C-alpha cells in the first residue's frame, strides 16, 4: 500500500496513529533536514518497557487472533486483523497481562483499560461500586450520541479535505484552532467506515471538533490521505487524553541532545538578536572528548557551518560579556555506547527536556519539575540524563546554569539538585541498576551538590556576610542580551536624553563600556538577579533583587543541608569522600586551609557564617565531580571492599578531615557538619524571615536591613523544605490559603502587594493574578508533610481544573502559565504565554505544566477525578462534600535537621512521584 509509512508496522496502514515520532516543532527547526529514526531513550540500556515500546511502535509481539474473530470485523478497509477483541469490538489486553497495553493504531475503549482484565460479564457480577466505576469510565459522552451500545463506531476520513472543510466552517477567527471563542455551528458530519463513508454521523461540540482537528493534523504528519478514526478518540475523557498526550507525545517533542543528530535543532536560538547567526557550540576547557567530537561533526556536516569554540580555563564576567555578539550553545554530557543496530560504538548526547517554545535549551529549575513529571511517566532515562547534565555543568561551568547558552554562564537558578538526585535514584533499581552502579551514580551527584552548595550559594556575592542568609546575585555585567530589543528602552531613555545622545547610540556605547553609568550598572545587577531567581519579572524584586534574601531560596539551601546530612549518614557510612584540585599556585588548597583555620578559630559553623564570621568556601570550585578513582573506591566498597572512612576520626565539632597529595587534596565530610549548616540556616530563617504577627514568611532586604512586606506564595516552600516548625505551619497554612487560594489554584502574590497597575506600571507575569506550575507542585507535598492533606487536594483540584478546562475549551492548549483569577491562558503581560500559539494541535505542551498535571493526578481522590473529567467547577464539588477539602492538622512531626547523636532517625524523605504514578496507572495510556 502506497500510504505505508516506513517507520510504522504494517497494521498501521489504515488506522489513525496519534504518536508522531517527529514533531512539527522539530520539523520547523530542521526545515526539511533528513529524518533519522533512533532507538528510543528508554530502550538504550536494553531493559524492557512494554507500555512505552508499544506506544512508539517498537514492541514486536502481536496479540494472537481471538478464536472465531472475523478478519476485518469492526475495522477499516484493508485491516490486517490478527488481534484480540473483546465483546465490544475493542482491542483487549493479553490474557493475564498486568501491564497496561495500548495498540499503536486503534483507540482502546476506556472501559477496557480502566477495568484491567475484567470482562463485561465479570463487571455484571461485580459490586455496585465496580458497576458505577465502569459506567463512568467507558467514555465521555457527547452532546448528540445515538451510538448502538456494544458496537464501536469508526469513521472513514479524507484527511486533507476534511481538514479544509472543518476549518472553513468552524475556525471563524482564523487561528487554525477550534475553540469556544469560534462562532461556527459546532456540528460536523463524518462518514462511517462500515458504510465506506456513505452513512453520515454528526459530531458536536467544541471538544469533539477540536479533537478531530488534532487527529487530522497528526495523520497529515504521516502523509496519510485516508484514515479510519475511532469515535472514542473524539470524546475521550479529557484527563485520559491529556495524560496520554503528555506521556507519549509531549515529552518526546521536548527532548533534545547536543550531538550530531541534535545540533541542528538545539543551535536554533530565537533569543539571539546579534548580527552573528552562525551556529556555534562552546566546549569546556577540560573536556577533550567534546572538543574532538564536535570538531569531527563540523567537518562531517559542512552544510551546518558549525563553529566549535574552546572556552578558557578561567571564565570571567568580562569574557562572558564579550561573547554576547557571538552567542552559542554550551556543550553538555556525551555518552559512549554500543548501537544495538550496528553493534558499533557511538557517541550520543546525554538527553534532556527543554521547557518549550522559544526556550530551546536545558533550563535550571524547570528541569527539576520536568524530571518529577518524567518519573511519573516512567521516563527514568530522560530524568537521569538531566541529573547527569547538571553534574556536567557544575564540573565545567561551576554552577547549574540558568540555561546552557553562552550568555547564561554567570547566572544560576533556584537549586533543587539534591532532591532531584534522590527522586531519580529511587527509580534506578526498577530499571535493573546494580547496587554498586547506583552508589557510584549517587556519589557523583552528591559531589556536584557539595561543590554547588559551598562554591555558589554559600560564597560571595550570594552569601550575605552579616546575616548569613543567601541571595540571588549573579556575577554578570551589562544588559542581559537574551531580552527583546525594546525591553530596556524605558530604562535607558532618560539616561540617553540626559546625555543628549540618540537611544540606539547610547545603548551601543554603554554596552561597549564607552559610557560609565553606576546607576545603570546597579540596575542590571538586580535585573540579572531577577532572572537568576526564575521569577522574571515581578514587582516583588523591582530594583532590589540582589539585596533580598528570599524565603524560597533560603528554604532550598536548608533542604540541601538536610539532604546532604541524611545521605552522608545513611548512604555513605557516615563520611563522604571527595577530591579537590589544588588549583593554579595552590589557590584552592590555600583557600581550604584558611577556611579550616577560620572554622577552628571561630569554634564551628554557626560562628563562622554570618556576623562577619569570615566564612569563605570558594575553594570548593576545585571539587572534582567526575572522579574515576573515587568512583572505583565506592564501587569496591559496595562489593565488599574496605570502607572509605577517613584516616583520622572527626573532632568534636565534626569539621572535615583532609590529606594533601601531589595535585589534589582529599576531604572527608561528616553528617553533623551539614546538620550544623541546616541548624544555622533554620535559625536565620526564623530570625529574619518569619513574621509571627502576620503568620507568614517574608523576604529580607539585606541592604536596608528590614523585612519586606510583599506577600508571596513561595512562603509555602518552607513547608516543602521542612524548615518550618509545626507551630509555624499551623499558623501559616490558614493565612496563606486565605491570601493565595483563588478559583484556579494558588496565585503568585496578593493584589495588594503587587500594587497599582496602569499604562506607566504594567503587570508582571510573576505577580497577581498569575499562577505557575512550580508554586503548585511544591505547595502540595508541603501541605501534606504538615498534615494538611485535604487542603492539598483542594488546591490541587483547582489547578487541575484550570488546566483541564483550557485543554477542553481551547483546542488542547497546555501553556506556560494561567491567569488563575480570570481563568484564562490569554494573558496580556510581558513575554506573552509560551505554548499558546500553535496551529491545529499542541505537540509539546510546556515542560513544568505537563509535569504539574501528571503529579496533580496523584493528589486527587477517585471521586475528584470523576468530577474533573466532567469539568465540575471547584466550588460546586466542594459544596457537595466539604470533608474532601478540609482537614485538621496532624500531631506534630519531626522537621528538625537530623543529628548523629539522636536515637531516632530523621523522617525518611518520601518520593513525590509514587502517588502520581499510581494515579496515572488508572488512566488510559
GROMACS .gro file of C-alpha atoms in nm, residues 277-452:
model
  176
  277UNK     CA    1   2.366   3.398   1.350
  278UNK     CA    2   2.621   3.126   1.278
  279UNK     CA    3   2.557   2.804   1.476
  280UNK     CA    4   2.819   2.773   1.745
  281UNK     CA    5   2.898   2.529   2.026
  282UNK     CA    6   3.120   2.625   2.318
  283UNK     CA    7   3.321   2.343   2.478
  284UNK     CA    8   3.474   2.346   2.830
  285UNK     CA    9   3.849   2.373   2.865
  286UNK     CA   10   3.880   2.036   3.039
  287UNK     CA   11   3.664   1.824   2.805
  288UNK     CA   12   3.888   1.694   2.524
  289UNK     CA   13   3.630   1.431   2.419
  290UNK     CA   14   3.372   1.702   2.347
  291UNK     CA   15   3.624   1.914   2.159
  292UNK     CA   16   3.725   1.624   1.937
  293UNK     CA   17   3.369   1.508   1.884
  294UNK     CA   18   3.220   1.843   1.783
  295UNK     CA   19   3.517   1.920   1.560
  296UNK     CA   20   3.454   1.594   1.376
  297UNK     CA   21   3.083   1.679   1.349
  298UNK     CA   22   3.165   2.017   1.198
  299UNK     CA   23   3.388   1.851   0.938
  300UNK     CA   24   3.137   1.575   0.859
  301UNK     CA   25   2.848   1.822   0.819
  302UNK     CA   26   2.987   2.125   0.636
  303UNK     CA   27   2.638   2.245   0.545
  304UNK     CA   28   2.585   2.340   0.912
  305UNK     CA   29   2.874   2.589   0.908
  306UNK     CA   30   2.923   2.493   1.273
  307UNK     CA   31   3.186   2.677   1.473
  308UNK     CA   32   3.343   2.493   1.768
  309UNK     CA   33   3.499   2.716   2.035
  310UNK     CA   34   3.701   2.605   2.336
  311UNK     CA   35   3.632   2.808   2.648
  312UNK     CA   36   3.923   2.938   2.859
  313UNK     CA   37   4.011   2.762   3.184
  314UNK     CA   38   3.908   3.068   3.388
  315UNK     CA   39   3.577   3.216   3.276
  316UNK     CA   40   3.536   3.577   3.390
  317UNK     CA   41   3.226   3.801   3.371
  318UNK     CA   42   3.412   4.027   3.130
  319UNK     CA   43   3.484   3.732   2.900
  320UNK     CA   44   3.120   3.623   2.912
  321UNK     CA   45   3.012   3.972   2.812
  322UNK     CA   46   3.247   3.956   2.513
  323UNK     CA   47   3.055   3.654   2.386
  324UNK     CA   48   2.726   3.842   2.361
  325UNK     CA   49   2.788   3.928   1.996
  326UNK     CA   50   2.879   3.566   1.920
  327UNK     CA   51   2.634   3.358   2.124
  328UNK     CA   52   2.620   2.982   2.111
  329UNK     CA   53   2.508   2.665   2.283
  330UNK     CA   54   2.715   2.525   2.570
  331UNK     CA   55   2.800   2.158   2.541
  332UNK     CA   56   2.658   1.910   2.788
  333UNK     CA   57   2.736   1.546   2.860
  334UNK     CA   58   2.830   1.291   2.595
  335UNK     CA   59   2.796   0.914   2.632
  336UNK     CA   60   2.986   0.634   2.465
  337UNK     CA   61   2.759   0.338   2.396
  338UNK     CA   62   2.707   0.045   2.162
  339UNK     CA   63   2.444   0.097   1.894
  340UNK     CA   64   2.220  -0.213   1.923
  341UNK     CA   65   2.151  -0.199   1.548
  342UNK     CA   66   2.508  -0.176   1.417
  343UNK     CA   67   2.693  -0.317   1.722
  344UNK     CA   68   2.944  -0.032   1.686
  345UNK     CA   69   3.047   0.224   1.944
  346UNK     CA   70   2.872   0.556   1.906
  347UNK     CA   71   2.877   0.887   2.091
  348UNK     CA   72   2.541   1.032   2.181
  349UNK     CA   73   2.446   1.343   2.371
  350UNK     CA   74   2.303   1.291   2.719
  351UNK     CA   75   1.930   1.361   2.670
  352UNK     CA   76   1.733   1.635   2.841
  353UNK     CA   77   1.398   1.811   2.822
  354UNK     CA   78   1.353   2.177   2.729
  355UNK     CA   79   1.063   2.390   2.857
  356UNK     CA   80   0.923   2.450   2.507
  357UNK     CA   81   0.858   2.734   2.266
  358UNK     CA   82   1.143   2.982   2.245
  359UNK     CA   83   1.315   2.808   2.539
  360UNK     CA   84   1.511   2.559   2.333
  361UNK     CA   85   1.783   2.471   2.584
  362UNK     CA   86   1.814   2.298   2.922
  363UNK     CA   87   1.696   2.529   3.199
  364UNK     CA   88   1.786   2.512   3.566
  365UNK     CA   89   1.483   2.493   3.790
  366UNK     CA   90   1.248   2.394   3.506
  367UNK     CA   91   1.442   2.069   3.479
  368UNK     CA   92   1.363   1.965   3.837
  369UNK     CA   93   0.988   1.986   3.786
  370UNK     CA   94   1.013   1.826   3.443
  371UNK     CA   95   1.210   1.539   3.597
  372UNK     CA   96   0.934   1.476   3.853
  373UNK     CA   97   0.683   1.452   3.569
  374UNK     CA   98   0.912   1.224   3.371
  375UNK     CA   99   0.944   0.988   3.666
  376UNK     CA  100   0.565   0.966   3.698
  377UNK     CA  101   0.556   0.860   3.334
  378UNK     CA  102   0.835   0.606   3.370
  379UNK     CA  103   1.082   0.815   3.170
  380UNK     CA  104   1.370   0.739   3.404
  381UNK     CA  105   1.642   0.765   3.140
  382UNK     CA  106   1.542   1.119   3.049
  383UNK     CA  107   1.532   1.224   3.414
  384UNK     CA  108   1.868   1.054   3.479
  385UNK     CA  109   2.019   1.234   3.182
  386UNK     CA  110   1.911   1.569   3.323
  387UNK     CA  111   2.082   1.499   3.657
  388UNK     CA  112   2.399   1.399   3.474
  389UNK     CA  113   2.389   1.714   3.263
  390UNK     CA  114   2.364   1.918   3.583
  391UNK     CA  115   2.670   1.736   3.714
  392UNK     CA  116   2.845   1.830   3.391
  393UNK     CA  117   2.751   2.195   3.428
  394UNK     CA  118   2.875   2.212   3.786
  395UNK     CA  119   3.200   2.038   3.693
  396UNK     CA  120   3.280   2.250   3.388
  397UNK     CA  121   3.087   2.577   3.427
  398UNK     CA  122   3.094   2.599   3.807
  399UNK     CA  123   2.719   2.606   3.864
  400UNK     CA  124   2.381   2.482   3.744
  401UNK     CA  125   2.320   2.736   3.472
  402UNK     CA  126   2.013   2.946   3.408
  403UNK     CA  127   2.034   2.757   3.077
  404UNK     CA  128   2.314   2.624   2.858
  405UNK     CA  129   2.369   2.927   2.635
  406UNK     CA  130   2.686   3.135   2.642
  407UNK     CA  131   2.507   3.443   2.781
  408UNK     CA  132   2.397   3.243   3.088
  409UNK     CA  133   2.747   3.146   3.204
  410UNK     CA  134   2.744   3.381   3.506
  411UNK     CA  135   2.389   3.307   3.614
  412UNK     CA  136   2.234   3.016   3.807
  413UNK     CA  137   1.874   2.935   3.908
  414UNK     CA  138   1.696   2.805   4.221
  415UNK     CA  139   1.877   2.487   4.339
  416UNK     CA  140   1.696   2.152   4.354
  417UNK     CA  141   1.974   1.905   4.272
  418UNK     CA  142   1.985   1.703   4.596
  419UNK     CA  143   1.616   1.616   4.583
  420UNK     CA  144   1.637   1.555   4.209
  421UNK     CA  145   1.915   1.301   4.267
  422UNK     CA  146   1.711   1.134   4.538
  423UNK     CA  147   1.391   1.110   4.335
  424UNK     CA  148   1.567   0.971   4.027
  425UNK     CA  149   1.783   0.739   4.236
  426UNK     CA  150   1.475   0.574   4.384
  427UNK     CA  151   1.377   0.459   4.035
  428UNK     CA  152   1.714   0.326   3.914
  429UNK     CA  153   1.681  -0.021   4.075
  430UNK     CA  154   1.350  -0.063   3.893
  431UNK     CA  155   1.547  -0.030   3.570
  432UNK     CA  156   1.791  -0.305   3.662
  433UNK     CA  157   2.072  -0.098   3.810
  434UNK     CA  158   2.314  -0.290   4.033
  435UNK     CA  159   2.388  -0.154   4.384
  436UNK     CA  160   2.748  -0.063   4.300
  437UNK     CA  161   2.645   0.132   3.990
  438UNK     CA  162   2.372   0.310   4.183
  439UNK     CA  163   2.614   0.405   4.460
  440UNK     CA  164   2.864   0.550   4.212
  441UNK     CA  165   2.587   0.746   4.039
  442UNK     CA  166   2.473   0.891   4.371
  443UNK     CA  167   2.829   0.975   4.476
  444UNK     CA  168   2.888   1.170   4.156
  445UNK     CA  169   2.568   1.368   4.202
  446UNK     CA  170   2.632   1.449   4.567
  447UNK     CA  171   2.988   1.561   4.490
  448UNK     CA  172   2.833   1.807   4.248
  449UNK     CA  173   2.583   1.911   4.516
  450UNK     CA  174   2.856   1.980   4.773
  451UNK     CA  175   3.050   2.181   4.515
  452UNK     CA  176   2.744   2.385   4.423
   0.00000   0.00000   0.00000
